[in-house]
PDB file of N, CA and C in Angstrom:
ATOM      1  N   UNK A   1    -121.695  22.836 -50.189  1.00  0.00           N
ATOM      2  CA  UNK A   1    -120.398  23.445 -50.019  1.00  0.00           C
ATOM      3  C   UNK A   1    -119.370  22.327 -49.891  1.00  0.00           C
ATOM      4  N   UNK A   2    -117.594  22.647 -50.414  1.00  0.00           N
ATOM      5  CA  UNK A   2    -117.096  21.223 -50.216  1.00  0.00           C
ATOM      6  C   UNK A   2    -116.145  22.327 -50.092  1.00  0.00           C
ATOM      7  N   UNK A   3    -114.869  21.085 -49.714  1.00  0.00           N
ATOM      8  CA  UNK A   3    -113.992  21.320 -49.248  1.00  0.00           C
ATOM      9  C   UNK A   3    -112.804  22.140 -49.752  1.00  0.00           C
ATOM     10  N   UNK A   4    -111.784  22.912 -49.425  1.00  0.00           N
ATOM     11  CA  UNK A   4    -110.990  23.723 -49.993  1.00  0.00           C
ATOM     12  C   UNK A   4    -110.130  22.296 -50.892  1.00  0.00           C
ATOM     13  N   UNK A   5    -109.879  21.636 -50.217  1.00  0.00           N
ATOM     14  CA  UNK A   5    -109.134  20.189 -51.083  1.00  0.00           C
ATOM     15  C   UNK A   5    -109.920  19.637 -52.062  1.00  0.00           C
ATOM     16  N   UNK A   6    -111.247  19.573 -51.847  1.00  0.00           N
ATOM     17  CA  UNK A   6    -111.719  18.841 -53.315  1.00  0.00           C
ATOM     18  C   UNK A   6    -112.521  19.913 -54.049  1.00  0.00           C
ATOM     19  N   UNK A   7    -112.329  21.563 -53.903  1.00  0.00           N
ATOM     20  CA  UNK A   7    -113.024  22.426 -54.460  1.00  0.00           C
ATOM     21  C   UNK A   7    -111.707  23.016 -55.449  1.00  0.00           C
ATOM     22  N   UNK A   8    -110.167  22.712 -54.985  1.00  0.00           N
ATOM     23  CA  UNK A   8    -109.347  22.728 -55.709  1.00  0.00           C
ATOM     24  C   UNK A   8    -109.159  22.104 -56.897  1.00  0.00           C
ATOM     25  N   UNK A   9    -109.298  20.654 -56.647  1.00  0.00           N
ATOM     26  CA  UNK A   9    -108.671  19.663 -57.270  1.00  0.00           C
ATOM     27  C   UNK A   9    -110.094  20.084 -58.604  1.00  0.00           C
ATOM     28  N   UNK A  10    -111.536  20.116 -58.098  1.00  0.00           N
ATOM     29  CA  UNK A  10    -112.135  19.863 -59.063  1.00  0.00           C
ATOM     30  C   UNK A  10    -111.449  21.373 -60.272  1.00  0.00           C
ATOM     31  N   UNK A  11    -111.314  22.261 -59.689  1.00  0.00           N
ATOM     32  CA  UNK A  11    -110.717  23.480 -60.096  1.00  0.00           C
ATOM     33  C   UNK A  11    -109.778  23.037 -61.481  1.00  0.00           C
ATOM     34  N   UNK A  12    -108.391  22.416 -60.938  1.00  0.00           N
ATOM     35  CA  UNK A  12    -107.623  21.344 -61.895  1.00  0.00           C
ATOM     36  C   UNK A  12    -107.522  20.880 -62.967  1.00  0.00           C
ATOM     37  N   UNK A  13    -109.045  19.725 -62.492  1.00  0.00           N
ATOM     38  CA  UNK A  13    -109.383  19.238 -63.297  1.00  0.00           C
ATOM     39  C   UNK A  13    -110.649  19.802 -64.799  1.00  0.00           C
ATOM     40  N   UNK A  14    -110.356  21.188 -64.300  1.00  0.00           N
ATOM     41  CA  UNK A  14    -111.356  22.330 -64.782  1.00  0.00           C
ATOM     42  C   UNK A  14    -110.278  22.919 -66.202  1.00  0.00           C
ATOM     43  N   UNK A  15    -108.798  22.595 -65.646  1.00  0.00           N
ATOM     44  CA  UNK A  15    -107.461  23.101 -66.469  1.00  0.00           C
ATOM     45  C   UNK A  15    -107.702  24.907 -65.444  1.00  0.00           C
ATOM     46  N   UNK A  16    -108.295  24.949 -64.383  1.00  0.00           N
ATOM     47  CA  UNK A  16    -107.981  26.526 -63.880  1.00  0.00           C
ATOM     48  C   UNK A  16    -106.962  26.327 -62.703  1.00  0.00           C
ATOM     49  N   UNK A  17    -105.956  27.280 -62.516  1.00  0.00           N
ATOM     50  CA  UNK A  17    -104.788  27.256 -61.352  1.00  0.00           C
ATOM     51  C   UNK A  17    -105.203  28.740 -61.277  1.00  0.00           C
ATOM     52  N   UNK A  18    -104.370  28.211 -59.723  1.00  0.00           N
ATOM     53  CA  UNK A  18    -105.210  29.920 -58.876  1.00  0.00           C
ATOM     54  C   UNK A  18    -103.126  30.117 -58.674  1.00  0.00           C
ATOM     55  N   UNK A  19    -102.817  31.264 -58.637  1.00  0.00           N
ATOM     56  CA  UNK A  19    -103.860  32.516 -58.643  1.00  0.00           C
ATOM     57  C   UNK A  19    -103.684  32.759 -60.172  1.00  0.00           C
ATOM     58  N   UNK A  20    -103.299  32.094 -60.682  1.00  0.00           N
ATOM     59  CA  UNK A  20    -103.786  32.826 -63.116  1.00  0.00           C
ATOM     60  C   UNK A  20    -105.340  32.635 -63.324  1.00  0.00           C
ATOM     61  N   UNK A  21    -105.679  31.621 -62.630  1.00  0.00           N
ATOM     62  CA  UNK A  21    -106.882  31.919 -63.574  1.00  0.00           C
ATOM     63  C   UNK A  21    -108.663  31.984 -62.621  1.00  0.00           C
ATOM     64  N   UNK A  22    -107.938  31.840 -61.274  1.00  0.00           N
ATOM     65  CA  UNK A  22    -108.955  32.156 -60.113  1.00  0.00           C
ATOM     66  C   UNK A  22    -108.121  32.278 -58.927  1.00  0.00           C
ATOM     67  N   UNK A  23    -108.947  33.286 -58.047  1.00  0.00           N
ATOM     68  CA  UNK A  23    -108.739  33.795 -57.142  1.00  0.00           C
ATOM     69  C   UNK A  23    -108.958  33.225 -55.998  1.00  0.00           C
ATOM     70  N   UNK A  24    -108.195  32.492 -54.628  1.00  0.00           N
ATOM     71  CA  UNK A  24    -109.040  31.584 -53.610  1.00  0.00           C
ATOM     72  C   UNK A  24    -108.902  32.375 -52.594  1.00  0.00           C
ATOM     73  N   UNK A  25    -109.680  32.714 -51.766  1.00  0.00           N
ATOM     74  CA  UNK A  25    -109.842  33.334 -50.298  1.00  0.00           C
ATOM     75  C   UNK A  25    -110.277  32.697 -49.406  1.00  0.00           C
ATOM     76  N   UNK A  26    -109.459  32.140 -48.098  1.00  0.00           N
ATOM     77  CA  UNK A  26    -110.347  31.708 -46.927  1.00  0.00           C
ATOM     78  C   UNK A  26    -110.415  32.214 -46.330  1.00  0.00           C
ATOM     79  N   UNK A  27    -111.823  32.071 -45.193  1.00  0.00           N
ATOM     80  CA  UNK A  27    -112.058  32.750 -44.446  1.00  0.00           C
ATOM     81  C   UNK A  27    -111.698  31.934 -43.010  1.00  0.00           C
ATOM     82  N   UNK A  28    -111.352  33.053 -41.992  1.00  0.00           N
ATOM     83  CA  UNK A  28    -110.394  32.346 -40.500  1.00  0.00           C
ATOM     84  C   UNK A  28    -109.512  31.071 -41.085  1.00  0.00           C
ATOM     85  N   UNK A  29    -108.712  31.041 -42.254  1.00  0.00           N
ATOM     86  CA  UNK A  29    -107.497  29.869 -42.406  1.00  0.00           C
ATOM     87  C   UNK A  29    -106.686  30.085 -40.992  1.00  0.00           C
ATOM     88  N   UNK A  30    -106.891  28.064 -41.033  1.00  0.00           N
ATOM     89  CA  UNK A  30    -105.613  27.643 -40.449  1.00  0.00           C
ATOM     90  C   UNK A  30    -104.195  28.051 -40.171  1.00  0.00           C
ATOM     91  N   UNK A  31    -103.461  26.933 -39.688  1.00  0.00           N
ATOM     92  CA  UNK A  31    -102.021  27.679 -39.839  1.00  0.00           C
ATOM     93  C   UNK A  31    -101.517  26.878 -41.126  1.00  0.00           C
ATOM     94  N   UNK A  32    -102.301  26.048 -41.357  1.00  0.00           N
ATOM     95  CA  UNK A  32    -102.346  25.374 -43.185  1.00  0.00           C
ATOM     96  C   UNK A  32    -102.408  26.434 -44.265  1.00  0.00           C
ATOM     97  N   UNK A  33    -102.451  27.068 -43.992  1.00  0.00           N
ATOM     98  CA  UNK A  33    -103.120  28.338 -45.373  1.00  0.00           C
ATOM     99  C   UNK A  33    -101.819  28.881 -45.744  1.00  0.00           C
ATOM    100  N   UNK A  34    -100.862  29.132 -44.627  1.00  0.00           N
ATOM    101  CA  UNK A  34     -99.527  29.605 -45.074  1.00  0.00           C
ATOM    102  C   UNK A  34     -98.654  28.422 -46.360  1.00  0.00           C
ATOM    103  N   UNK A  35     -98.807  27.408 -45.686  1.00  0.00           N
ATOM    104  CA  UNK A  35     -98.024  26.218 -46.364  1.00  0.00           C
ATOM    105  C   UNK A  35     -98.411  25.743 -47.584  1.00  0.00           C
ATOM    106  N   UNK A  36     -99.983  26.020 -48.207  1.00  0.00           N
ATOM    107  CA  UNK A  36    -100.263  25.487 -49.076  1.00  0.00           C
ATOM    108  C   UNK A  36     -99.774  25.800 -50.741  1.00  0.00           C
ATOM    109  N   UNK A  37    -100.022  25.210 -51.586  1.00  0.00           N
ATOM    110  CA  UNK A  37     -99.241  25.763 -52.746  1.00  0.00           C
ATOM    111  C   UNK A  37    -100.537  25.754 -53.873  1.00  0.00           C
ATOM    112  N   UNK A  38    -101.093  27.457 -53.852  1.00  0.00           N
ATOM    113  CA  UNK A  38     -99.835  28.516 -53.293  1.00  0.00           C
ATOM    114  C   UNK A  38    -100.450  29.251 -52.077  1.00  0.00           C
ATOM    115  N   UNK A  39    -100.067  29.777 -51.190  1.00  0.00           N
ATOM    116  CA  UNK A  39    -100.187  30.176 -49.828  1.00  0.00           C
ATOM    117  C   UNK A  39    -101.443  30.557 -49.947  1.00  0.00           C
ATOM    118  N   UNK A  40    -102.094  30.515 -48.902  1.00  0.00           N
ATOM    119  CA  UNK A  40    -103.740  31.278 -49.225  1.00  0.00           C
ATOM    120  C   UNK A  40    -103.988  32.473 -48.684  1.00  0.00           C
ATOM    121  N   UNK A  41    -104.726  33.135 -49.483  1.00  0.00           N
ATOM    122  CA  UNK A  41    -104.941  34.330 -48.789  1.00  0.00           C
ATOM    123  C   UNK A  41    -105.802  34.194 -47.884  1.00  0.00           C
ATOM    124  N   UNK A  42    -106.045  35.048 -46.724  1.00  0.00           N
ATOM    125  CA  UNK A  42    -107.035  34.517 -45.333  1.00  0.00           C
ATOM    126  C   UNK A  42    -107.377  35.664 -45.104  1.00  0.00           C
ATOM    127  N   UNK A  43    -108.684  35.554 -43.727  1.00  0.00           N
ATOM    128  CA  UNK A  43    -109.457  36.611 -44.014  1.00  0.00           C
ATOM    129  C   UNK A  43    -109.664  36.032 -41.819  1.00  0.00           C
ATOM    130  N   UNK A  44    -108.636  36.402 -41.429  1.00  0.00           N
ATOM    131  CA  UNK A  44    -108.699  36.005 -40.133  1.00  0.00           C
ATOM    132  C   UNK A  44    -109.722  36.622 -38.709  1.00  0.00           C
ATOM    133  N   UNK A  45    -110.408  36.271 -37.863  1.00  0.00           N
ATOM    134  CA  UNK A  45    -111.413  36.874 -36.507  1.00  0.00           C
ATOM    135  C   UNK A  45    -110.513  36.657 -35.985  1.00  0.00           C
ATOM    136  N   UNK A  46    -110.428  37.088 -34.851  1.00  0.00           N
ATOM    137  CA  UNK A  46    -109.311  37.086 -33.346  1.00  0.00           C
ATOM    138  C   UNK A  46    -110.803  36.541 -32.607  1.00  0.00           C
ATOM    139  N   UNK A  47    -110.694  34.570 -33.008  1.00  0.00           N
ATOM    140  CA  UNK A  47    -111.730  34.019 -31.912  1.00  0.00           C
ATOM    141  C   UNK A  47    -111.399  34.206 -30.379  1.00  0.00           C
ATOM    142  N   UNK A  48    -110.549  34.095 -29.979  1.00  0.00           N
ATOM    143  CA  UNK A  48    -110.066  33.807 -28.619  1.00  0.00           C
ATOM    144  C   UNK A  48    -110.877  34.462 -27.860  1.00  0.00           C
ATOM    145  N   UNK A  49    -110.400  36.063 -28.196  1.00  0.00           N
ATOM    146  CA  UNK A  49    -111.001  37.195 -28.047  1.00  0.00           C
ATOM    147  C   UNK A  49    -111.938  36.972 -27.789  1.00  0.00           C
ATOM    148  N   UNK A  50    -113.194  36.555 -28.861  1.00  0.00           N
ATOM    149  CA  UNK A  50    -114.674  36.342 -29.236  1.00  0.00           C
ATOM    150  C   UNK A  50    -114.967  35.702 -28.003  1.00  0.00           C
ATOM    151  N   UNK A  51    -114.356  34.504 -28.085  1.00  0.00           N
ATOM    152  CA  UNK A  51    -114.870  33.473 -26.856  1.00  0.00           C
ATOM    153  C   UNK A  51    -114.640  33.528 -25.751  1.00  0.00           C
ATOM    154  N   UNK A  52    -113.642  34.423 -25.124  1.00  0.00           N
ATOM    155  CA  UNK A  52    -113.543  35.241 -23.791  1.00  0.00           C
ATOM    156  C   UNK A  52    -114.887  36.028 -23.845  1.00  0.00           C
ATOM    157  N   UNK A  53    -115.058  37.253 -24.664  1.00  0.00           N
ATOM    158  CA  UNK A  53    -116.339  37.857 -24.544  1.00  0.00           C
ATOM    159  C   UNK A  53    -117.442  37.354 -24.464  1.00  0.00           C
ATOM    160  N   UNK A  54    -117.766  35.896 -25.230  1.00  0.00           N
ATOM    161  CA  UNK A  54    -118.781  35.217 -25.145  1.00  0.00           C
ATOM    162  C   UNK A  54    -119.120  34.444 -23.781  1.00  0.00           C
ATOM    163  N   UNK A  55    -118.072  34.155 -22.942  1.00  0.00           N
ATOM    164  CA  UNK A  55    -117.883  33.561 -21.981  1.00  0.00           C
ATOM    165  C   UNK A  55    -118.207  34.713 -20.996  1.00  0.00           C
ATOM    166  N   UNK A  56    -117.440  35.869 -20.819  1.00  0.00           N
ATOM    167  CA  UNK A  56    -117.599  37.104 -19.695  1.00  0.00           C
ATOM    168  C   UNK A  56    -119.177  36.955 -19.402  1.00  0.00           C
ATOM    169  N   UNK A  57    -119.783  36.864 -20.998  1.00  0.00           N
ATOM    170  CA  UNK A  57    -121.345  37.858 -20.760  1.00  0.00           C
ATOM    171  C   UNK A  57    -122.005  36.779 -20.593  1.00  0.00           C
ATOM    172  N   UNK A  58    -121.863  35.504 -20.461  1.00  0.00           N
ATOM    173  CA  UNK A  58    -122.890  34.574 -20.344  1.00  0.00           C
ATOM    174  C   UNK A  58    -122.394  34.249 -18.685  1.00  0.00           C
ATOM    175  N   UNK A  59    -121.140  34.376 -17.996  1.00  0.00           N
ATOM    176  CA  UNK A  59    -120.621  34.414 -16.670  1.00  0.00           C
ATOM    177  C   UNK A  59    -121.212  35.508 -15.618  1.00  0.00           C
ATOM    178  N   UNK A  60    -121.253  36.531 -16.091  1.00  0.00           N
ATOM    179  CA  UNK A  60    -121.848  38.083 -15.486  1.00  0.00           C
ATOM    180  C   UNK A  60    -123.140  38.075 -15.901  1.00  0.00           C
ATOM    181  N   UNK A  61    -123.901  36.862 -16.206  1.00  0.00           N
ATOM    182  CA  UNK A  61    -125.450  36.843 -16.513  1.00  0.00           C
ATOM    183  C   UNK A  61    -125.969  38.205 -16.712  1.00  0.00           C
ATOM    184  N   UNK A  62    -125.154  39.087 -17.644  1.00  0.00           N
ATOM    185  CA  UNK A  62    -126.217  40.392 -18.062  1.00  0.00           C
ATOM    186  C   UNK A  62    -125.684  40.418 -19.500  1.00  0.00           C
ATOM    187  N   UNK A  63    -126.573  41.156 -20.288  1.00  0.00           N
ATOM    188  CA  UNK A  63    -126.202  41.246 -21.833  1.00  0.00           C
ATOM    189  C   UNK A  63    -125.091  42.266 -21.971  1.00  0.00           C
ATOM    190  N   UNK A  64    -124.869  42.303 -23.011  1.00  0.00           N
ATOM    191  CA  UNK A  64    -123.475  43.281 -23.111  1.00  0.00           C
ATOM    192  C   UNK A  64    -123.698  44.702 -23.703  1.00  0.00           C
ATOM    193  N   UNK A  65    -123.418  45.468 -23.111  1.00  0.00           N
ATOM    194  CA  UNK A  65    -123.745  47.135 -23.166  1.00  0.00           C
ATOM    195  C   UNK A  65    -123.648  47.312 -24.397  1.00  0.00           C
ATOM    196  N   UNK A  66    -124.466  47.161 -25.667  1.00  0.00           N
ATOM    197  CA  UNK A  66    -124.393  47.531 -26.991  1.00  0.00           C
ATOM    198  C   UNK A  66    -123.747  46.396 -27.833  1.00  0.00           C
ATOM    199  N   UNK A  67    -123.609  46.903 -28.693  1.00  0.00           N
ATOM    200  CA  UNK A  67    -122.967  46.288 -29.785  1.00  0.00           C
ATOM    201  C   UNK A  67    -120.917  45.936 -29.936  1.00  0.00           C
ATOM    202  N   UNK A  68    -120.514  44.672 -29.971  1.00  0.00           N
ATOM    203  CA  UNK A  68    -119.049  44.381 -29.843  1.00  0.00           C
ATOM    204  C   UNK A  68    -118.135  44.358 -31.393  1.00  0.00           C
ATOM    205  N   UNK A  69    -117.375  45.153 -31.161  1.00  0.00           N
ATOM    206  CA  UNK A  69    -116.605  44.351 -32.739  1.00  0.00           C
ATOM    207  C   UNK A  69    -115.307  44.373 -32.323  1.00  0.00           C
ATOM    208  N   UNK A  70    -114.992  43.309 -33.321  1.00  0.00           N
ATOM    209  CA  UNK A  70    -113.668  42.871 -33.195  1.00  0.00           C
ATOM    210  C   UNK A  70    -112.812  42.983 -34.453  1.00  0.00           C
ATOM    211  N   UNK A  71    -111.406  43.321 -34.457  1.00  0.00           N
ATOM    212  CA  UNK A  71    -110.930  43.589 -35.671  1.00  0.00           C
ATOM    213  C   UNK A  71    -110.977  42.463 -36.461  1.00  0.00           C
ATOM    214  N   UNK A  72    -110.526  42.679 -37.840  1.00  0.00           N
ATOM    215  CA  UNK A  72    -110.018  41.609 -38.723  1.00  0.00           C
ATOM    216  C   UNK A  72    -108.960  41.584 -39.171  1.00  0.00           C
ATOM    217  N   UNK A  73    -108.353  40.500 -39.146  1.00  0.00           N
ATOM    218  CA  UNK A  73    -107.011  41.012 -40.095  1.00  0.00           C
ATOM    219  C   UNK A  73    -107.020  39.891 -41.521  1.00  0.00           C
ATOM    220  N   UNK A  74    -106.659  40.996 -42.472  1.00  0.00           N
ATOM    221  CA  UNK A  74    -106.229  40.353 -43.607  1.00  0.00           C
ATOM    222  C   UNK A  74    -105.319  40.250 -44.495  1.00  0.00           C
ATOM    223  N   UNK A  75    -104.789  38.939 -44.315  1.00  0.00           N
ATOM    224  CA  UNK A  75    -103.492  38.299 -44.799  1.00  0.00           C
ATOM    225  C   UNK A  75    -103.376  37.893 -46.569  1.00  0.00           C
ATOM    226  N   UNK A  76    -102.978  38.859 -46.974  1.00  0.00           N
ATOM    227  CA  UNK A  76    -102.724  38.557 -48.395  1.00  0.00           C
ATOM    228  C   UNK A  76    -101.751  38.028 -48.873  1.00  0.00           C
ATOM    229  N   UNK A  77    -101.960  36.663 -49.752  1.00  0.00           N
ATOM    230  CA  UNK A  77    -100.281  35.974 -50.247  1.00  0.00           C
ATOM    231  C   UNK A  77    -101.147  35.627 -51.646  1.00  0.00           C
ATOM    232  N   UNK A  78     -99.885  34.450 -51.674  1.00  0.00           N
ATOM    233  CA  UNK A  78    -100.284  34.693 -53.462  1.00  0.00           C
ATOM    234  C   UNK A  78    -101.731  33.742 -54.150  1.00  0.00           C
ATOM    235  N   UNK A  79    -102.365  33.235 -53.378  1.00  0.00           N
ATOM    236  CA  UNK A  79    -104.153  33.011 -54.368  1.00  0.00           C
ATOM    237  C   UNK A  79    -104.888  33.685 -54.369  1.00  0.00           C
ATOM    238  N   UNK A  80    -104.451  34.803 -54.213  1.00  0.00           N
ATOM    239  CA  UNK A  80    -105.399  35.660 -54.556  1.00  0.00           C
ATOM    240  C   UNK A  80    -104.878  36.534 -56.184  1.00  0.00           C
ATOM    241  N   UNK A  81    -103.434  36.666 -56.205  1.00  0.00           N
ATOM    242  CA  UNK A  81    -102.862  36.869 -57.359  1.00  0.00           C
ATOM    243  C   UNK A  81    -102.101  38.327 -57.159  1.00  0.00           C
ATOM    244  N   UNK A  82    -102.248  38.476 -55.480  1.00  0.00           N
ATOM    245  CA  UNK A  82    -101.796  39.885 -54.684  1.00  0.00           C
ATOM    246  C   UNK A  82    -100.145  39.401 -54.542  1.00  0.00           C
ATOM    247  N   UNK A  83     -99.232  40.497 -54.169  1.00  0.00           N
ATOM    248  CA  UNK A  83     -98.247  40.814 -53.336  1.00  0.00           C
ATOM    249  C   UNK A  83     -98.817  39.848 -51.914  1.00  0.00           C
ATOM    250  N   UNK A  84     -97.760  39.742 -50.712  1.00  0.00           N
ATOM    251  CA  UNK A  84     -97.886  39.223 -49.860  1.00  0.00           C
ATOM    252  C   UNK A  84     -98.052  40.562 -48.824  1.00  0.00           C
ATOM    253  N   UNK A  85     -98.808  40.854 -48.390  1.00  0.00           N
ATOM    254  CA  UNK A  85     -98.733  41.601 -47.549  1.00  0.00           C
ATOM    255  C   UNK A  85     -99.593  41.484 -46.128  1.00  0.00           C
ATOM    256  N   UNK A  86     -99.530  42.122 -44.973  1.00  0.00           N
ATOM    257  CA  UNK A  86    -100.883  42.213 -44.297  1.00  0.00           C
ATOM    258  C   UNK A  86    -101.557  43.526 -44.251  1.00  0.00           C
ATOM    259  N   UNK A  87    -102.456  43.522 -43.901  1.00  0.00           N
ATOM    260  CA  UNK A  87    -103.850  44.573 -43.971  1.00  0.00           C
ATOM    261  C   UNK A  87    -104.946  44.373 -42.490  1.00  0.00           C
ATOM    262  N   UNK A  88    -104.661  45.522 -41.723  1.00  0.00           N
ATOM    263  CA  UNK A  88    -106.252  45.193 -40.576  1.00  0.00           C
ATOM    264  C   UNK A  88    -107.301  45.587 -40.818  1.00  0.00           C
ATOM    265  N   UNK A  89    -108.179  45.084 -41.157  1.00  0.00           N
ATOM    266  CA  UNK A  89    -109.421  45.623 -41.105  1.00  0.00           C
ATOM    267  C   UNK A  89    -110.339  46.314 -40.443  1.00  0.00           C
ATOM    268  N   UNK A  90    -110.816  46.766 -39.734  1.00  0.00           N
ATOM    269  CA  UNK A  90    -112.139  46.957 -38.683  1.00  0.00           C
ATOM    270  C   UNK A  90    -113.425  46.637 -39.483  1.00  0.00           C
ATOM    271  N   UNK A  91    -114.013  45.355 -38.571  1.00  0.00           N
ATOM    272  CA  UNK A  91    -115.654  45.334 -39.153  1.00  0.00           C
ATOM    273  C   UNK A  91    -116.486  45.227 -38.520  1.00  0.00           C
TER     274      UNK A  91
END
């Protein structure tokens, strides 16, 4: 697996630009993903969240009553070749 920077460039040097001729999606982007050219589409977890919960149940030394989910949200801009919009998920 390599990097969104040299998985681009090789892209480039392929003659493919996103979003005409591929589609890029990250998953939990930075606050880099907005700025990049062209903005990325992201596919964001609410860690914080996660790691409070992960922290509660390993603090209260008991497992956690079932199964946890946490929303997603997904941020669409233009590498994907979408409108800019947002979207929440549940997963």
């Amino acid at each position: 697996m390599s990097s969104l920077p040299a998985r681009s460039k090789q892209f480039r040097e392929a003659g493919l630009h996103c979003p005409d001729d591929i589609a890029i999606v990250s998953y939990d982007g930075t606050m880099e993903s907005e700025y990049r050219s062209p903005p990325l589409t992201v596919a964001r977890q609410p860690i914080w969240a996660m790691a409070e919960a992960a922290v509660s149940a390993v603090l209260n030394a008991s497992p956690p009553a079932g199964h946890q989910s946490f929303a997603t949200e997904i941020v669409i801009r233009e590498s994907c070749g979408c409108g800019r919009s947002v979207h929440t998920a549940r997963s």
